[in-house]
GROMACS .gro file of C-alpha atoms in nm:
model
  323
    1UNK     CA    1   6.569  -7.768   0.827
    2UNK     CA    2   6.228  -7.631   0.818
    3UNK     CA    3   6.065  -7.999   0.854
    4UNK     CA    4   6.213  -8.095   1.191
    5UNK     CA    5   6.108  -7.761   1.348
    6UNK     CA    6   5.794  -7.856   1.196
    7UNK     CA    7   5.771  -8.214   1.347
    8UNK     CA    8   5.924  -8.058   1.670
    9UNK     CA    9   5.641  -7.786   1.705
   10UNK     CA   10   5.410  -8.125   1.673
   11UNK     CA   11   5.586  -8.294   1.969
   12UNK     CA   12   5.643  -7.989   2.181
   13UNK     CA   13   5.261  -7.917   2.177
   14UNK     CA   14   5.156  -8.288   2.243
   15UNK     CA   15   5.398  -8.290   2.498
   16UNK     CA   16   5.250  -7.964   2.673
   17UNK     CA   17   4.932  -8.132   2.601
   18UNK     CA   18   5.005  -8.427   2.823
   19UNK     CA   19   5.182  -8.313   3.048
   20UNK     CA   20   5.147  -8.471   3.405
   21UNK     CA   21   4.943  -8.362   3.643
   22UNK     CA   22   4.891  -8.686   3.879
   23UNK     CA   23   4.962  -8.704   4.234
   24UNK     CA   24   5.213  -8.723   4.393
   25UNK     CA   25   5.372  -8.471   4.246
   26UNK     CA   26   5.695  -8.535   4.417
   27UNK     CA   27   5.716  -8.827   4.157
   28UNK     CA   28   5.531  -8.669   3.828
   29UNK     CA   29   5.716  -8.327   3.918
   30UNK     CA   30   6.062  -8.488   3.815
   31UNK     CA   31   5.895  -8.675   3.503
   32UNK     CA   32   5.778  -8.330   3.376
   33UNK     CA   33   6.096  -8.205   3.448
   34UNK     CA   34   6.315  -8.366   3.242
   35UNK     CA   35   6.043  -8.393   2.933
   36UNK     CA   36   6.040  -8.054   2.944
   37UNK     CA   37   6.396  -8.028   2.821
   38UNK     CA   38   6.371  -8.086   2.499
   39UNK     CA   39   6.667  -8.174   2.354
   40UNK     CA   40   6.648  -8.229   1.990
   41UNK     CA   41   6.362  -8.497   2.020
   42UNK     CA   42   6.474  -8.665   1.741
   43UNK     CA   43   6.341  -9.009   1.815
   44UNK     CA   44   5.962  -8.901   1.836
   45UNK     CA   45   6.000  -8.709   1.521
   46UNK     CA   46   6.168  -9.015   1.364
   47UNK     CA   47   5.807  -9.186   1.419
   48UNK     CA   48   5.609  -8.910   1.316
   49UNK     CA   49   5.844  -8.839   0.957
   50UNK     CA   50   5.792  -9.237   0.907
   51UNK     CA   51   5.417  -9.206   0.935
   52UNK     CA   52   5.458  -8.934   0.656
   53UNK     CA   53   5.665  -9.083   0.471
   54UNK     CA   54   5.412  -9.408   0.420
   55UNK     CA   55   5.112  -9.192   0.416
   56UNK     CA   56   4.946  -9.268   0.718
   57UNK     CA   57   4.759  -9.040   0.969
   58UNK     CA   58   5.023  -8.828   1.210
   59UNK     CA   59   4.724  -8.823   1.468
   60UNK     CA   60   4.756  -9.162   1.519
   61UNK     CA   61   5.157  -9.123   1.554
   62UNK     CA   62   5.146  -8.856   1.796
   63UNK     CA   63   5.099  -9.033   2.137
   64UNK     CA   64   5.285  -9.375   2.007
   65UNK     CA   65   5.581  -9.078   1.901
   66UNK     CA   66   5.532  -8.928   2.281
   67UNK     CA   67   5.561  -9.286   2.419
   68UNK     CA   68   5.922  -9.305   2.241
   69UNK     CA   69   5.991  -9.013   2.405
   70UNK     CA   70   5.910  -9.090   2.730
   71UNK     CA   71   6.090  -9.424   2.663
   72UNK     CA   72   6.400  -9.251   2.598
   73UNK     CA   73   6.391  -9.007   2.881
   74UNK     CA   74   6.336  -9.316   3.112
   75UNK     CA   75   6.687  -9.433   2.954
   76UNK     CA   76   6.841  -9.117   3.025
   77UNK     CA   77   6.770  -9.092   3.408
   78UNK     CA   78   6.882  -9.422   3.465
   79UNK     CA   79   7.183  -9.376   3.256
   80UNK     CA   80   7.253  -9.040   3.496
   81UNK     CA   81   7.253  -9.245   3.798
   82UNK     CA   82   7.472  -9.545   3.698
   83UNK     CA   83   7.728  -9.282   3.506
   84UNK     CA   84   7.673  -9.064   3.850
   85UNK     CA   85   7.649  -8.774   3.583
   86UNK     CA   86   7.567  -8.424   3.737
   87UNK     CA   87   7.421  -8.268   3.388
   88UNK     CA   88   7.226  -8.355   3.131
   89UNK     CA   89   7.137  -8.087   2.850
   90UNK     CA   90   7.307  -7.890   3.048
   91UNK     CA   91   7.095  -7.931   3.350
   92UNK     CA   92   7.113  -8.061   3.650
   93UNK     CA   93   7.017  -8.468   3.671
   94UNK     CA   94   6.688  -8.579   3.849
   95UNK     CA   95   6.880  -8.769   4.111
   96UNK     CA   96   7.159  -8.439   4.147
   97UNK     CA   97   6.829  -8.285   4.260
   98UNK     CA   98   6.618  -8.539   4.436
   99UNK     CA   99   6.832  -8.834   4.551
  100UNK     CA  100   6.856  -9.181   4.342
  101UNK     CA  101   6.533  -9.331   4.495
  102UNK     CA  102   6.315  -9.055   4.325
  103UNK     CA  103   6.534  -9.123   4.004
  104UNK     CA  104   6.471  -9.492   4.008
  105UNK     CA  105   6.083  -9.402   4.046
  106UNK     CA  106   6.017  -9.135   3.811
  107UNK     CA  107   6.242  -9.297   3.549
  108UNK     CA  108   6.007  -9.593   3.618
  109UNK     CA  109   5.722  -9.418   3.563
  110UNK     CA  110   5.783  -9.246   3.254
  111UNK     CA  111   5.864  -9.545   3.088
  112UNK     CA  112   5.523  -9.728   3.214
  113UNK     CA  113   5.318  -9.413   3.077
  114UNK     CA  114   5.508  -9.475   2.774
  115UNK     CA  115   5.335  -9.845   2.740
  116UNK     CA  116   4.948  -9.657   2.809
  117UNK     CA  117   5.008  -9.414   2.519
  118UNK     CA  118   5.012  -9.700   2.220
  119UNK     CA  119   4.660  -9.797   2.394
  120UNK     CA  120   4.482  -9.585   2.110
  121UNK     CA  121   4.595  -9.839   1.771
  122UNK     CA  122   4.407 -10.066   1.683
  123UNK     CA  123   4.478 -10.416   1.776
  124UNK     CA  124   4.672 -10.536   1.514
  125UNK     CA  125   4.897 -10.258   1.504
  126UNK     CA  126   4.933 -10.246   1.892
  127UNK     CA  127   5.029 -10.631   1.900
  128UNK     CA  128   5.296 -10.511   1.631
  129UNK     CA  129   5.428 -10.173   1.802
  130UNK     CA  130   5.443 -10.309   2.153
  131UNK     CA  131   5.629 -10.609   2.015
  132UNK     CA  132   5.917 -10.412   1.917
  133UNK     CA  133   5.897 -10.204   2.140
  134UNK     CA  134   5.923 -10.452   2.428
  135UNK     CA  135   6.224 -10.579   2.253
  136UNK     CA  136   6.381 -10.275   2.208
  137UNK     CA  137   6.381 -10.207   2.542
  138UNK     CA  138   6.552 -10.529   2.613
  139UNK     CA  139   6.808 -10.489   2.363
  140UNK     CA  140   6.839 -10.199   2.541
  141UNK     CA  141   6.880 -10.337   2.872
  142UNK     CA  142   7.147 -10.576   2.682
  143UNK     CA  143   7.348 -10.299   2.547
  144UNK     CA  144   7.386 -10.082   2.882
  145UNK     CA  145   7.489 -10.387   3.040
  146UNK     CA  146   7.759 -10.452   2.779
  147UNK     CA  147   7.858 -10.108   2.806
  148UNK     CA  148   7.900 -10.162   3.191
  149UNK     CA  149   8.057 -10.482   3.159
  150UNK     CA  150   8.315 -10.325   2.938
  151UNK     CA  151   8.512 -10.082   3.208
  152UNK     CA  152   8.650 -10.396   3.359
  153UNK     CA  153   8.685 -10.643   3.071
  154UNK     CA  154   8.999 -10.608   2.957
  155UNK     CA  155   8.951 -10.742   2.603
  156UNK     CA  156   8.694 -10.512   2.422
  157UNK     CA  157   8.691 -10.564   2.035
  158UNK     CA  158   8.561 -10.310   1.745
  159UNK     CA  159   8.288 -10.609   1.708
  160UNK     CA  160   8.166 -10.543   2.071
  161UNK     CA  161   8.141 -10.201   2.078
  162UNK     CA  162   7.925 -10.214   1.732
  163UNK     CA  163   7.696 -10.475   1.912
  164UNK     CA  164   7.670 -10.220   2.218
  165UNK     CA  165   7.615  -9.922   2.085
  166UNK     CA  166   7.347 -10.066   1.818
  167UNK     CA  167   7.155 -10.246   2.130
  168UNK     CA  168   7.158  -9.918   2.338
  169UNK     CA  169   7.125  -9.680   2.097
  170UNK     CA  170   7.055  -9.758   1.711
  171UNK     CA  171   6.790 -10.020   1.807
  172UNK     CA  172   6.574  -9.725   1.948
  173UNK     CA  173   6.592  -9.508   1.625
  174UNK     CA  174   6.542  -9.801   1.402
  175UNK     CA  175   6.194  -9.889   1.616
  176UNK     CA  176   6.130  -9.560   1.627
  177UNK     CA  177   6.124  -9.534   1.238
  178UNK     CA  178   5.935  -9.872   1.195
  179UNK     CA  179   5.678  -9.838   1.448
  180UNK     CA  180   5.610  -9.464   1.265
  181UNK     CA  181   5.583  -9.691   0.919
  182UNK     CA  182   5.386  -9.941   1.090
  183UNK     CA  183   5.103  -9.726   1.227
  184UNK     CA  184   5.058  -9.585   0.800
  185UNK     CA  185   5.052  -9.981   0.763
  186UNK     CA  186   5.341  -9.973   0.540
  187UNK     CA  187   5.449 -10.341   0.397
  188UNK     CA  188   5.666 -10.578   0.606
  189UNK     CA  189   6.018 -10.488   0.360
  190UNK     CA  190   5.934 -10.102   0.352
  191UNK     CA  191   5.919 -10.088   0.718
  192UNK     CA  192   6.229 -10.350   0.802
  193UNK     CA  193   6.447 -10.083   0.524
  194UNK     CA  194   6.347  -9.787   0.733
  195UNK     CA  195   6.438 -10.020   1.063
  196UNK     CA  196   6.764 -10.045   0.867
  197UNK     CA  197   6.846  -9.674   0.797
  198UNK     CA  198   6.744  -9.580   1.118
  199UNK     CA  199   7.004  -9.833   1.262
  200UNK     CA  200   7.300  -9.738   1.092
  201UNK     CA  201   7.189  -9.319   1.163
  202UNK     CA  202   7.161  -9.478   1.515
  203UNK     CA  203   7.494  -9.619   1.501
  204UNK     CA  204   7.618  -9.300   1.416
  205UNK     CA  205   7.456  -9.081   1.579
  206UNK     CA  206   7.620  -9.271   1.910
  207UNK     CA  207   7.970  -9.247   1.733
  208UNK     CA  208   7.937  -8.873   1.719
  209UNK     CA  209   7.816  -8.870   2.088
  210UNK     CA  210   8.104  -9.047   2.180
  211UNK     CA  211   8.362  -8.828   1.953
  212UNK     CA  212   8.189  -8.506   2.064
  213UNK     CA  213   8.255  -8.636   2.423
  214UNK     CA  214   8.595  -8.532   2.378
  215UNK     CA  215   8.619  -8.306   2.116
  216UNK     CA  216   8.307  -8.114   2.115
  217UNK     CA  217   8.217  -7.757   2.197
  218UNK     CA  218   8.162  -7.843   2.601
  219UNK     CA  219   7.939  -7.558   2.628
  220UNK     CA  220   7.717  -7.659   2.359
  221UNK     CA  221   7.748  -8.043   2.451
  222UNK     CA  222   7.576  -7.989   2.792
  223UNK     CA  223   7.779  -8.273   2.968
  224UNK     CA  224   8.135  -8.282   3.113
  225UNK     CA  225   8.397  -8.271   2.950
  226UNK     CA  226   8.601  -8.631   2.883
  227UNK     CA  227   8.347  -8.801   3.074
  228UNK     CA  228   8.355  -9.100   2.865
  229UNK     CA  229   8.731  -9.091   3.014
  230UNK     CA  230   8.685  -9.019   3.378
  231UNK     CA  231   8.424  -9.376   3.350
  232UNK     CA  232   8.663  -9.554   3.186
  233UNK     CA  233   8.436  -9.607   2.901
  234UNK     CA  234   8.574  -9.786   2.580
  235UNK     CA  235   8.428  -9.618   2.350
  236UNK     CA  236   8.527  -9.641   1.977
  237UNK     CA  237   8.808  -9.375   2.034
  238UNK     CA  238   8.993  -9.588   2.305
  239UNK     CA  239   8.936  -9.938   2.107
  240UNK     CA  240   9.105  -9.706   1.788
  241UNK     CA  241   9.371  -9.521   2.000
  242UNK     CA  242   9.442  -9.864   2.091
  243UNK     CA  243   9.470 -10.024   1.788
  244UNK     CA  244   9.730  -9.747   1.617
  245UNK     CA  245   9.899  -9.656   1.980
  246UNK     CA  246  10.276  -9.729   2.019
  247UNK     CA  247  10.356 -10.014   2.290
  248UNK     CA  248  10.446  -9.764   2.491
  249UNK     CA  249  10.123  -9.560   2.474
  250UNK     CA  250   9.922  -9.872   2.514
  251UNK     CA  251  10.067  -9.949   2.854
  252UNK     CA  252   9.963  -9.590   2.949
  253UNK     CA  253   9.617  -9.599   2.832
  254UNK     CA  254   9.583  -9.924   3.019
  255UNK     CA  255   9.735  -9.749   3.297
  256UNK     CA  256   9.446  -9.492   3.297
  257UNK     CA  257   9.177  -9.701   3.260
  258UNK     CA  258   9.267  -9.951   3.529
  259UNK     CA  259   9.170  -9.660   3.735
  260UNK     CA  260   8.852  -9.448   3.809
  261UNK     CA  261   8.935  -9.075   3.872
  262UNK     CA  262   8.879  -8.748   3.807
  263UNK     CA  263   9.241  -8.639   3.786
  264UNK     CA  264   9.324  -8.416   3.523
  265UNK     CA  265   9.590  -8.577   3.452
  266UNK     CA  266   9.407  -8.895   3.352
  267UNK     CA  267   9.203  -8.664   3.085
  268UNK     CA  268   9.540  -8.476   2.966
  269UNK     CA  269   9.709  -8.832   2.911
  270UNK     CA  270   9.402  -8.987   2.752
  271UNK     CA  271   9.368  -8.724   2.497
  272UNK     CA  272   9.718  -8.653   2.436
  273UNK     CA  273   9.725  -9.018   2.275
  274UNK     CA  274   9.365  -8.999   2.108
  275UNK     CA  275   9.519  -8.673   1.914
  276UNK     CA  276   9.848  -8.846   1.837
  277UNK     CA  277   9.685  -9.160   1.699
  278UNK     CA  278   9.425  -8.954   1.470
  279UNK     CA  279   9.142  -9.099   1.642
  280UNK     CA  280   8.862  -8.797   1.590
  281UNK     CA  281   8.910  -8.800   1.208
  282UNK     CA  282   8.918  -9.236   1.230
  283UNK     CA  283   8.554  -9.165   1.410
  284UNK     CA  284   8.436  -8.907   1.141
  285UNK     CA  285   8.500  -9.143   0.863
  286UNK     CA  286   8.294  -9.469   1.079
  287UNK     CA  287   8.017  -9.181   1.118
  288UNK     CA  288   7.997  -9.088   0.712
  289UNK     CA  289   8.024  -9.463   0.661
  290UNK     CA  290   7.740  -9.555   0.889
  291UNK     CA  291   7.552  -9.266   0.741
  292UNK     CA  292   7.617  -9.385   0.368
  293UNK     CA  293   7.512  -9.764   0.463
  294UNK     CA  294   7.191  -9.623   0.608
  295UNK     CA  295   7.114  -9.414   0.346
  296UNK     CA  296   7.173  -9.708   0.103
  297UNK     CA  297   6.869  -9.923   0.291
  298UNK     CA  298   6.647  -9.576   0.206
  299UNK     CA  299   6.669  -9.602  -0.151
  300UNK     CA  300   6.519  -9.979  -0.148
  301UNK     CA  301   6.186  -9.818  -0.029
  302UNK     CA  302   6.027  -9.766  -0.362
  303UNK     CA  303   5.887  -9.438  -0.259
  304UNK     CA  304   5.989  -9.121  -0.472
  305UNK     CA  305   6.280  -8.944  -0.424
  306UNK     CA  306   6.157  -8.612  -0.315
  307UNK     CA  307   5.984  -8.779   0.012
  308UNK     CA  308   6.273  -8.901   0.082
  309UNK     CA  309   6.494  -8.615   0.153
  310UNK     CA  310   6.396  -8.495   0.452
  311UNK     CA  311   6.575  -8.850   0.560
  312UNK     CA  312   6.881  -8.755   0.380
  313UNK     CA  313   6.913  -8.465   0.536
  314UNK     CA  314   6.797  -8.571   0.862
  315UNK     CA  315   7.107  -8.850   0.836
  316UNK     CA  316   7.360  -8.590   0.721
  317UNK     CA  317   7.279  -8.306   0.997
  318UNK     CA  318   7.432  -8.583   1.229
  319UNK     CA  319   7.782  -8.533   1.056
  320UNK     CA  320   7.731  -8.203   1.149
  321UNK     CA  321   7.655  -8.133   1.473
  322UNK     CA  322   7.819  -7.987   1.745
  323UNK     CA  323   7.624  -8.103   2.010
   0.00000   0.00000   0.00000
């Protein structure tokens, strides 16, 4: 998809642009560290692609796209040190390298230089964007706390794990989309439709994660294997496994996750039912149907079809991908 390297070349170079150079550097190091990953950087280019999309200026995305991505990163090495995870992108974590406390701080930080780079909108606009943004966050907050909350509540539904995974995850591509539309001062129902799509890609995007937890390409994955399992998470594949398990299977899996362990045979059991009960195609259909409901809140912007593609295809690379 020649667009997204094209939006990607945008953020790479702003983010070499900014990168941080304040003292001390044994808390800016880490910051820089972990930007400097990469990953896909979807989210940032989700603001600048809904700038373009409305016509508006991608200058005046750029930083506001940076602070998304800054945001996000801040989410991710917190995430690493409640989930104790020792990769991410197939690197070691901040706190694997430099102890929690330097985690806790850097994470900190990146999400407070986040807040300083909407400073450049003007004031209407920066009311608006740091409005949702601030609420994102908090949804945010919500839906890792769920997420916690769930490895020792015993009665998940299908209902909760929607509500979690659109608080800590589709939230922050929806806002990312309508803060883009926002800043090319698109109208209030334009910019709430692209909120919507970006919601539901959201929503699948975290389906995938989960599914590709388990049944991805490892090596391409960059995290360990089953380690949705090993946390006892109850993700959409354990609430379906559940649902179409035998009696028999049930009592195992809640055998399993009354514990917290990193024996294999937990993993072997776990996915020995998950394949029995169908579970990765179950989560491949909830991902196209996310991906169709999405792509239904698209065509309500009255915007012509060929600007619109990039989204499309944006939306369906998410079916695809192996990692």
């Amino acid at each position: 998809m020649e667009f997204l390297d094209r939006y990607q070349q945008i953020v790479a170079d702003a983010i070499t642009k900014y990168t941080f150079k304040d003292k001390p550097a044994e808390l800016y190091e880490p910051m820089n560290y972990i930007i400097s990953h990469g990953g896909k950087r979807l989210r940032p280019i989700m603001v600048l692609m809904a700038c373009d999309l409305f016509g508006g200026n991608l200058n005046e995305a750029i930083k506001p796209a940076l602070a998304i991505e800054f945001f996000h990163n801040f989410t991710l090495i917190h995430d690493d040190i409640m989930d104790e995870a020792p990769l991410r992108r197939n690197k070691p974590t901040i706190h694997t390298l430099h102890g929690i406390n330097v985690g806790i701080l850097s994470g900190d930080g990146l999400m407070l230089k986040a807040y300083k780079f909407f400073e450049d909108l003007e004031p209407e606009i920066f009311k608006a964007c740091i409005r949702i943004f601030t609420h994102t966050g908090l949804l945010l907050c919500e839906g890792q706390q769920y997420d916690i909350n769930f490895e020792t509540q015993e009665n998940v539904t299908f209902d909760d794990y929607i509500r979690m995974i659109t608080y800590k995850t589709g939230v922050l591509s929806a806002s990312s989309f309508e803060i883009g539309a926002l800043i090319a001062k698109a109208n209030f129902k334009d910019a709430k439709a692209i909120f919507n799509f970006g919601k539901h890609i959201g929503i699948a995007f975290q389906i995938m994660d989960d599914y590709l937890d388990v049944f991805g390409d490892q090596a391409s994955f960059g995290k360990k294997h089953a380690g949705d399992i090993y946390e006892n998470k109850k993700t959409v594949l354990y609430l379906m496994a559940r649902e179409h398990a035998t009696e028999e299977e049930r009592k195992e899996l809640d055998y399993w996750y009354s514990k917290k362990t990193d024996n294999i045979d937990k993993v072997y059991g776990v996915e020995k039912i998950f394949r029995r009960t169908k579970v990765d195609e179950k989560a491949l259909r909830l991902i196209e149907k996310h991906n169709e409901i999405g792509q239904s809140y698209l065509q309500k912007i009255n915007i012509p079809e060929e600007k619109k593609k990039p989204f499309i295809e944006l939306a369906n690379y998410l079916l695809r991908r192996e990692s």
